Each structure stands twice: as structure tokens, then as C-alpha cells.
PDB file of C-alpha atoms in Angstrom:
ATOM      1  CA  MET A 653     195.060 176.349  98.929  1.00  0.00           C
ATOM      2  CA  ILE A 654     193.468 173.859 101.307  1.00  0.00           C
ATOM      3  CA  TYR A 655     195.777 171.831 103.520  1.00  0.00           C
ATOM      4  CA  TYR A 656     194.827 168.402 104.773  1.00  0.00           C
ATOM      5  CA  TYR A 657     195.703 168.646 108.435  1.00  0.00           C
ATOM      6  CA  CYS A 658     193.350 165.819 109.371  1.00  0.00           C
ATOM      7  CA  ASP A 659     191.785 162.790 107.753  1.00  0.00           C
ATOM      8  CA  GLU A 660     189.754 163.062 104.568  1.00  0.00           C
ATOM      9  CA  LYS A 661     186.382 162.515 106.286  1.00  0.00           C
ATOM     10  CA  THR A 662     186.968 165.397 108.707  1.00  0.00           C
ATOM     11  CA  HIS A 663     188.210 167.580 105.865  1.00  0.00           C
ATOM     12  CA  LYS A 664     185.054 166.927 103.828  1.00  0.00           C
ATOM     13  CA  GLU A 665     182.836 167.709 106.836  1.00  0.00           C
ATOM     14  CA  GLU A 666     184.625 170.989 107.596  1.00  0.00           C
ATOM     15  CA  TYR A 667     184.702 172.241 104.019  1.00  0.00           C
ATOM     16  CA  ALA A 668     181.303 171.005 102.810  1.00  0.00           C
ATOM     17  CA  TRP A 669     178.890 173.278 100.965  1.00  0.00           C
ATOM     18  CA  ASN A 670     175.111 173.293 100.672  1.00  0.00           C
ATOM     19  CA  ALA A 671     173.530 174.044  97.310  1.00  0.00           C
ATOM     20  CA  LYS A 672     170.024 175.429  96.939  1.00  0.00           C
ATOM     21  CA  VAL A 673     168.312 176.300  93.674  1.00  0.00           C
ATOM     22  CA  GLU A 674     167.086 179.859  94.224  1.00  0.00           C
ATOM     23  CA  SER A 675     165.386 180.309  90.873  1.00  0.00           C
ATOM     24  CA  GLU A 676     165.351 178.786  87.452  1.00  0.00           C
ATOM     25  CA  ASP A 677     163.850 179.233  84.065  1.00  0.00           C
ATOM     26  CA  GLU A 678     164.073 177.333  80.811  1.00  0.00           C
ATOM     27  CA  TYR A 679     167.752 178.216  80.238  1.00  0.00           C
ATOM     28  CA  THR A 680     169.301 179.136  83.578  1.00  0.00           C
ATOM     29  CA  GLN A 681     169.456 178.194  87.215  1.00  0.00           C
ATOM     30  CA  MET A 682     170.558 180.399  90.073  1.00  0.00           C
ATOM     31  CA  ILE A 683     172.138 178.256  92.768  1.00  0.00           C
ATOM     32  CA  LEU A 684     173.004 179.582  96.207  1.00  0.00           C
ATOM     33  CA  LEU A 685     176.081 177.933  97.703  1.00  0.00           C
ATOM     34  CA  THR A 686     176.568 178.290 101.440  1.00  0.00           C
ATOM     35  CA  TRP A 687     179.141 176.790 103.729  1.00  0.00           C
ATOM     36  CA  VAL A 688     177.639 174.046 105.928  1.00  0.00           C
ATOM     37  CA  SER A 689     179.157 175.577 109.083  1.00  0.00           C
ATOM     38  CA  TYR A 690     177.611 178.946 108.199  1.00  0.00           C
ATOM     39  CA  ASP A 691     174.197 177.372 107.665  1.00  0.00           C
ATOM     40  CA  GLN A 692     174.455 175.586 111.001  1.00  0.00           C
ATOM     41  CA  TYR A 693     175.251 178.786 112.890  1.00  0.00           C
ATOM     42  CA  ILE A 694     172.555 180.760 111.067  1.00  0.00           C
ATOM     43  CA  GLN A 695     169.941 178.131 111.913  1.00  0.00           C
ATOM     44  CA  GLN A 696     171.035 178.018 115.557  1.00  0.00           C
ATOM     45  CA  THR A 697     171.175 181.819 115.763  1.00  0.00           C
ATOM     46  CA  MET A 698     167.669 182.142 114.326  1.00  0.00           C
ATOM     47  CA  GLN A 699     166.376 179.439 116.683  1.00  0.00           C
ATOM     48  CA  ILE A 700     167.778 181.261 119.734  1.00  0.00           C
ATOM     49  CA  SER A 701     166.558 184.605 118.394  1.00  0.00           C
ATOM     50  CA  ALA A 702     163.030 183.226 118.070  1.00  0.00           C
ATOM     51  CA  MET A 703     163.161 182.014 121.686  1.00  0.00           C
ATOM     52  CA  TRP A 704     163.966 185.600 122.737  1.00  0.00           C
ATOM     53  CA  ASN A 705     161.193 186.957 120.470  1.00  0.00           C
ATOM     54  CA  HIS A 706     163.869 188.498 118.215  1.00  0.00           C
ATOM     55  CA  GLN A 707     164.742 191.029 120.942  1.00  0.00           C
ATOM     56  CA  ILE A 708     168.417 190.039 121.155  1.00  0.00           C
ATOM     57  CA  ASP A 709     171.241 191.070 118.823  1.00  0.00           C
ATOM     58  CA  ALA A 710     172.114 188.305 116.326  1.00  0.00           C
ATOM     59  CA  ASN A 711     175.804 189.219 116.648  1.00  0.00           C
ATOM     60  CA  LEU A 712     175.561 188.642 120.393  1.00  0.00           C
ATOM     61  CA  ILE A 713     173.939 185.252 119.817  1.00  0.00           C
ATOM     62  CA  PHE A 714     176.667 184.320 117.348  1.00  0.00           C
ATOM     63  CA  VAL A 715     179.438 185.338 119.774  1.00  0.00           C
ATOM     64  CA  ALA A 716     177.847 183.363 122.611  1.00  0.00           C
ATOM     65  CA  LEU A 717     177.262 180.358 120.373  1.00  0.00           C
ATOM     66  CA  HIS A 718     180.550 180.313 118.490  1.00  0.00           C
ATOM     67  CA  TYR A 719     183.075 181.945 120.788  1.00  0.00           C
ATOM     68  CA  GLU A 720     181.975 181.003 124.285  1.00  0.00           C
ATOM     69  CA  CYS A 721     179.985 177.798 123.823  1.00  0.00           C
ATOM     70  CA  GLY A 722     181.707 176.122 120.873  1.00  0.00           C
ATOM     71  CA  GLY A 723     178.484 175.658 118.919  1.00  0.00           C
ATOM     72  CA  ASP A 724     176.503 174.060 121.768  1.00  0.00           C
ATOM     73  CA  ILE A 725     173.081 175.689 121.495  1.00  0.00           C
ATOM     74  CA  ASN A 726     171.969 174.672 125.003  1.00  0.00           C
ATOM     75  CA  LYS A 727     175.061 176.203 126.603  1.00  0.00           C
ATOM     76  CA  ALA A 728     174.547 179.369 124.555  1.00  0.00           C
ATOM     77  CA  ILE A 729     170.941 179.697 125.734  1.00  0.00           C
ATOM     78  CA  VAL A 730     172.026 179.313 129.367  1.00  0.00           C
ATOM     79  CA  SER A 731     174.882 181.774 128.889  1.00  0.00           C
ATOM     80  CA  LEU A 732     172.626 184.389 127.280  1.00  0.00           C
ATOM     81  CA  PHE A 733     170.084 183.981 130.074  1.00  0.00           C
ATOM     82  CA  GLU A 734     172.852 184.456 132.686  1.00  0.00           C
ATOM     83  CA  PHE A 735     174.078 187.489 130.751  1.00  0.00           C
ATOM     84  CA  GLU A 736     170.625 189.090 130.684  1.00  0.00           C
ATOM     85  CA  GLN A 737     170.343 188.635 134.453  1.00  0.00           C
ATOM     86  CA  TRP A 738     173.895 189.932 135.025  1.00  0.00           C
ATOM     87  CA  LYS A 739     173.224 193.064 132.935  1.00  0.00           C
ATOM     88  CA  PHE A 740     170.725 194.415 135.424  1.00  0.00           C
ATOM     89  CA  ARG A 741     172.608 193.387 138.569  1.00  0.00           C
ATOM     90  CA  ASP A 742     174.958 195.869 140.238  1.00  0.00           C
ATOM     91  CA  ASN A 743     174.338 198.479 137.508  1.00  0.00           C
ATOM     92  CA  ASN A 744     176.552 196.517 135.094  1.00  0.00           C
ATOM     93  CA  GLU A 745     174.959 198.070 132.020  1.00  0.00           C
ATOM     94  CA  GLN A 746     175.425 201.604 133.379  1.00  0.00           C
ATOM     95  CA  ASN A 747     179.025 200.773 134.352  1.00  0.00           C
ATOM     96  CA  TYR A 748     179.680 199.699 130.758  1.00  0.00           C
ATOM     97  CA  ASN A 749     178.234 202.983 129.476  1.00  0.00           C
ATOM     98  CA  ARG A 750     180.950 204.806 131.413  1.00  0.00           C
ATOM     99  CA  ARG A 751     183.629 202.620 129.755  1.00  0.00           C
ATOM    100  CA  MET A 752     182.087 202.580 126.273  1.00  0.00           C
ATOM    101  CA  ASN A 753     184.682 204.902 124.712  1.00  0.00           C
ATOM    102  CA  GLU A 754     187.514 202.575 125.752  1.00  0.00           C
ATOM    103  CA  PHE A 755     185.969 199.864 123.583  1.00  0.00           C
ATOM    104  CA  LEU A 756     185.313 202.239 120.704  1.00  0.00           C
ATOM    105  CA  GLU A 757     188.951 203.374 120.741  1.00  0.00           C
ATOM    106  CA  ARG A 758     189.921 199.728 120.231  1.00  0.00           C
ATOM    107  CA  ARG A 759     187.449 199.456 117.320  1.00  0.00           C
ATOM    108  CA  CYS A 760     185.046 197.249 119.262  1.00  0.00           C
ATOM    109  CA  CYS A 761     181.832 198.922 118.134  1.00  0.00           C
ATOM    110  CA  ASN A 762     178.981 196.543 118.977  1.00  0.00           C
ATOM    111  CA  HIS A 763     177.871 197.587 122.454  1.00  0.00           C
ATOM    112  CA  ASN A 764     175.869 194.404 123.059  1.00  0.00           C
ATOM    113  CA  VAL A 765     178.876 192.242 122.244  1.00  0.00           C
ATOM    114  CA  ASN A 766     181.176 194.496 124.285  1.00  0.00           C
ATOM    115  CA  LEU A 767     178.914 194.232 127.316  1.00  0.00           C
ATOM    116  CA  PHE A 768     178.841 190.452 126.856  1.00  0.00           C
ATOM    117  CA  CYS A 769     182.650 190.500 126.826  1.00  0.00           C
ATOM    118  CA  VAL A 770     182.640 192.375 130.150  1.00  0.00           C
ATOM    119  CA  PHE A 771     180.339 189.622 131.447  1.00  0.00           C
ATOM    120  CA  LEU A 772     182.749 186.945 130.174  1.00  0.00           C
ATOM    121  CA  SER A 773     185.743 188.671 131.746  1.00  0.00           C
ATOM    122  CA  GLU A 774     183.999 188.587 135.121  1.00  0.00           C
ATOM    123  CA  LYS A 775     182.835 185.025 134.600  1.00  0.00           C
ATOM    124  CA  TYR A 776     186.200 183.578 133.536  1.00  0.00           C
ATOM    125  CA  LYS A 777     188.771 186.050 134.918  1.00  0.00           C
ATOM    126  CA  ASN A 778     191.459 184.767 132.506  1.00  0.00           C
ATOM    127  CA  ARG A 779     191.078 187.553 129.940  1.00  0.00           C
ATOM    128  CA  THR A 780     190.051 191.180 130.080  1.00  0.00           C
ATOM    129  CA  ALA A 781     186.852 192.417 128.489  1.00  0.00           C
ATOM    130  CA  PHE A 782     188.977 194.074 125.798  1.00  0.00           C
ATOM    131  CA  GLY A 783     190.698 190.754 125.141  1.00  0.00           C
ATOM    132  CA  HIS A 784     187.352 189.056 124.584  1.00  0.00           C
ATOM    133  CA  ALA A 785     186.066 191.935 122.449  1.00  0.00           C
ATOM    134  CA  LYS A 786     189.178 192.081 120.239  1.00  0.00           C
ATOM    135  CA  ILE A 787     188.868 188.392 119.397  1.00  0.00           C
ATOM    136  CA  ASN A 788     185.368 189.070 118.089  1.00  0.00           C
ATOM    137  CA  ILE A 789     186.229 191.976 115.768  1.00  0.00           C
TER     138      ILE A 789
END
């Protein structure tokens, strides 16, 4: 059941779907329905991925875009650039490798995302790396 917690215009924007005819013949059509918000994030994720020559984990891009930057692609690009610089400073990546099992025990299995969460915990200090990682499970 969908609850109207805001006005009708906002509701329609948040729950809109895109329809694309994938294939058709004389008698049938195959239509792909995707949520507008999903399409937006996929397009932004692919755009950022292309800027990094597809060398960066799409899950990491999504977490930066959705979780840290609230969908702002420019902020996500800056954040990912800062993260890439941070990774190689002060042996941060090697330090994470020593803590990796702590994340795995908490079912946080994407090492790129986990390392990004360590970066966020140092950047914002209001939540531990595990706190950031658990939100993204």
C-alpha cells in the first residue's frame, strides 16, 4: 500500500516509472518498466564510471552518490576523488586490510565500500566505519 505523506505532485514524481519497449512482434510487446529514481542513479553511476575509465566499483559510486551526496553527481565526483587520494595516504588501504575481518563478521562484504566507510568515518567523525557500512548492506 502506498501512503500519501506529501502532496500529489511529489508522490507522482517519487513513484514514477519509465516504460521502454524492449522488443515486439506482430502479436506481443515486451516492455521494460523501471523506476525513475533507479534510472537516474544508473545513469549517474555510469557517467561517473566512464569518467574513471570503468576502474571504480559501481557499488562504491552508488554509495557515494546516494548515501553521502544525496544524488548530487558533482559532490560524488569530488568525494570519490578525495577518497582515492585518501586511500594511498598514511597506508589507509593497508590499515583496512588488517581490519577486514571485523567488517566481514558484520556481513559487510564489499571491501571497496567498507574502505569508503572508513574514509567517511574519518571525514565526518559522527559515526564509526561499521555504522556507515551497516547502513549500506
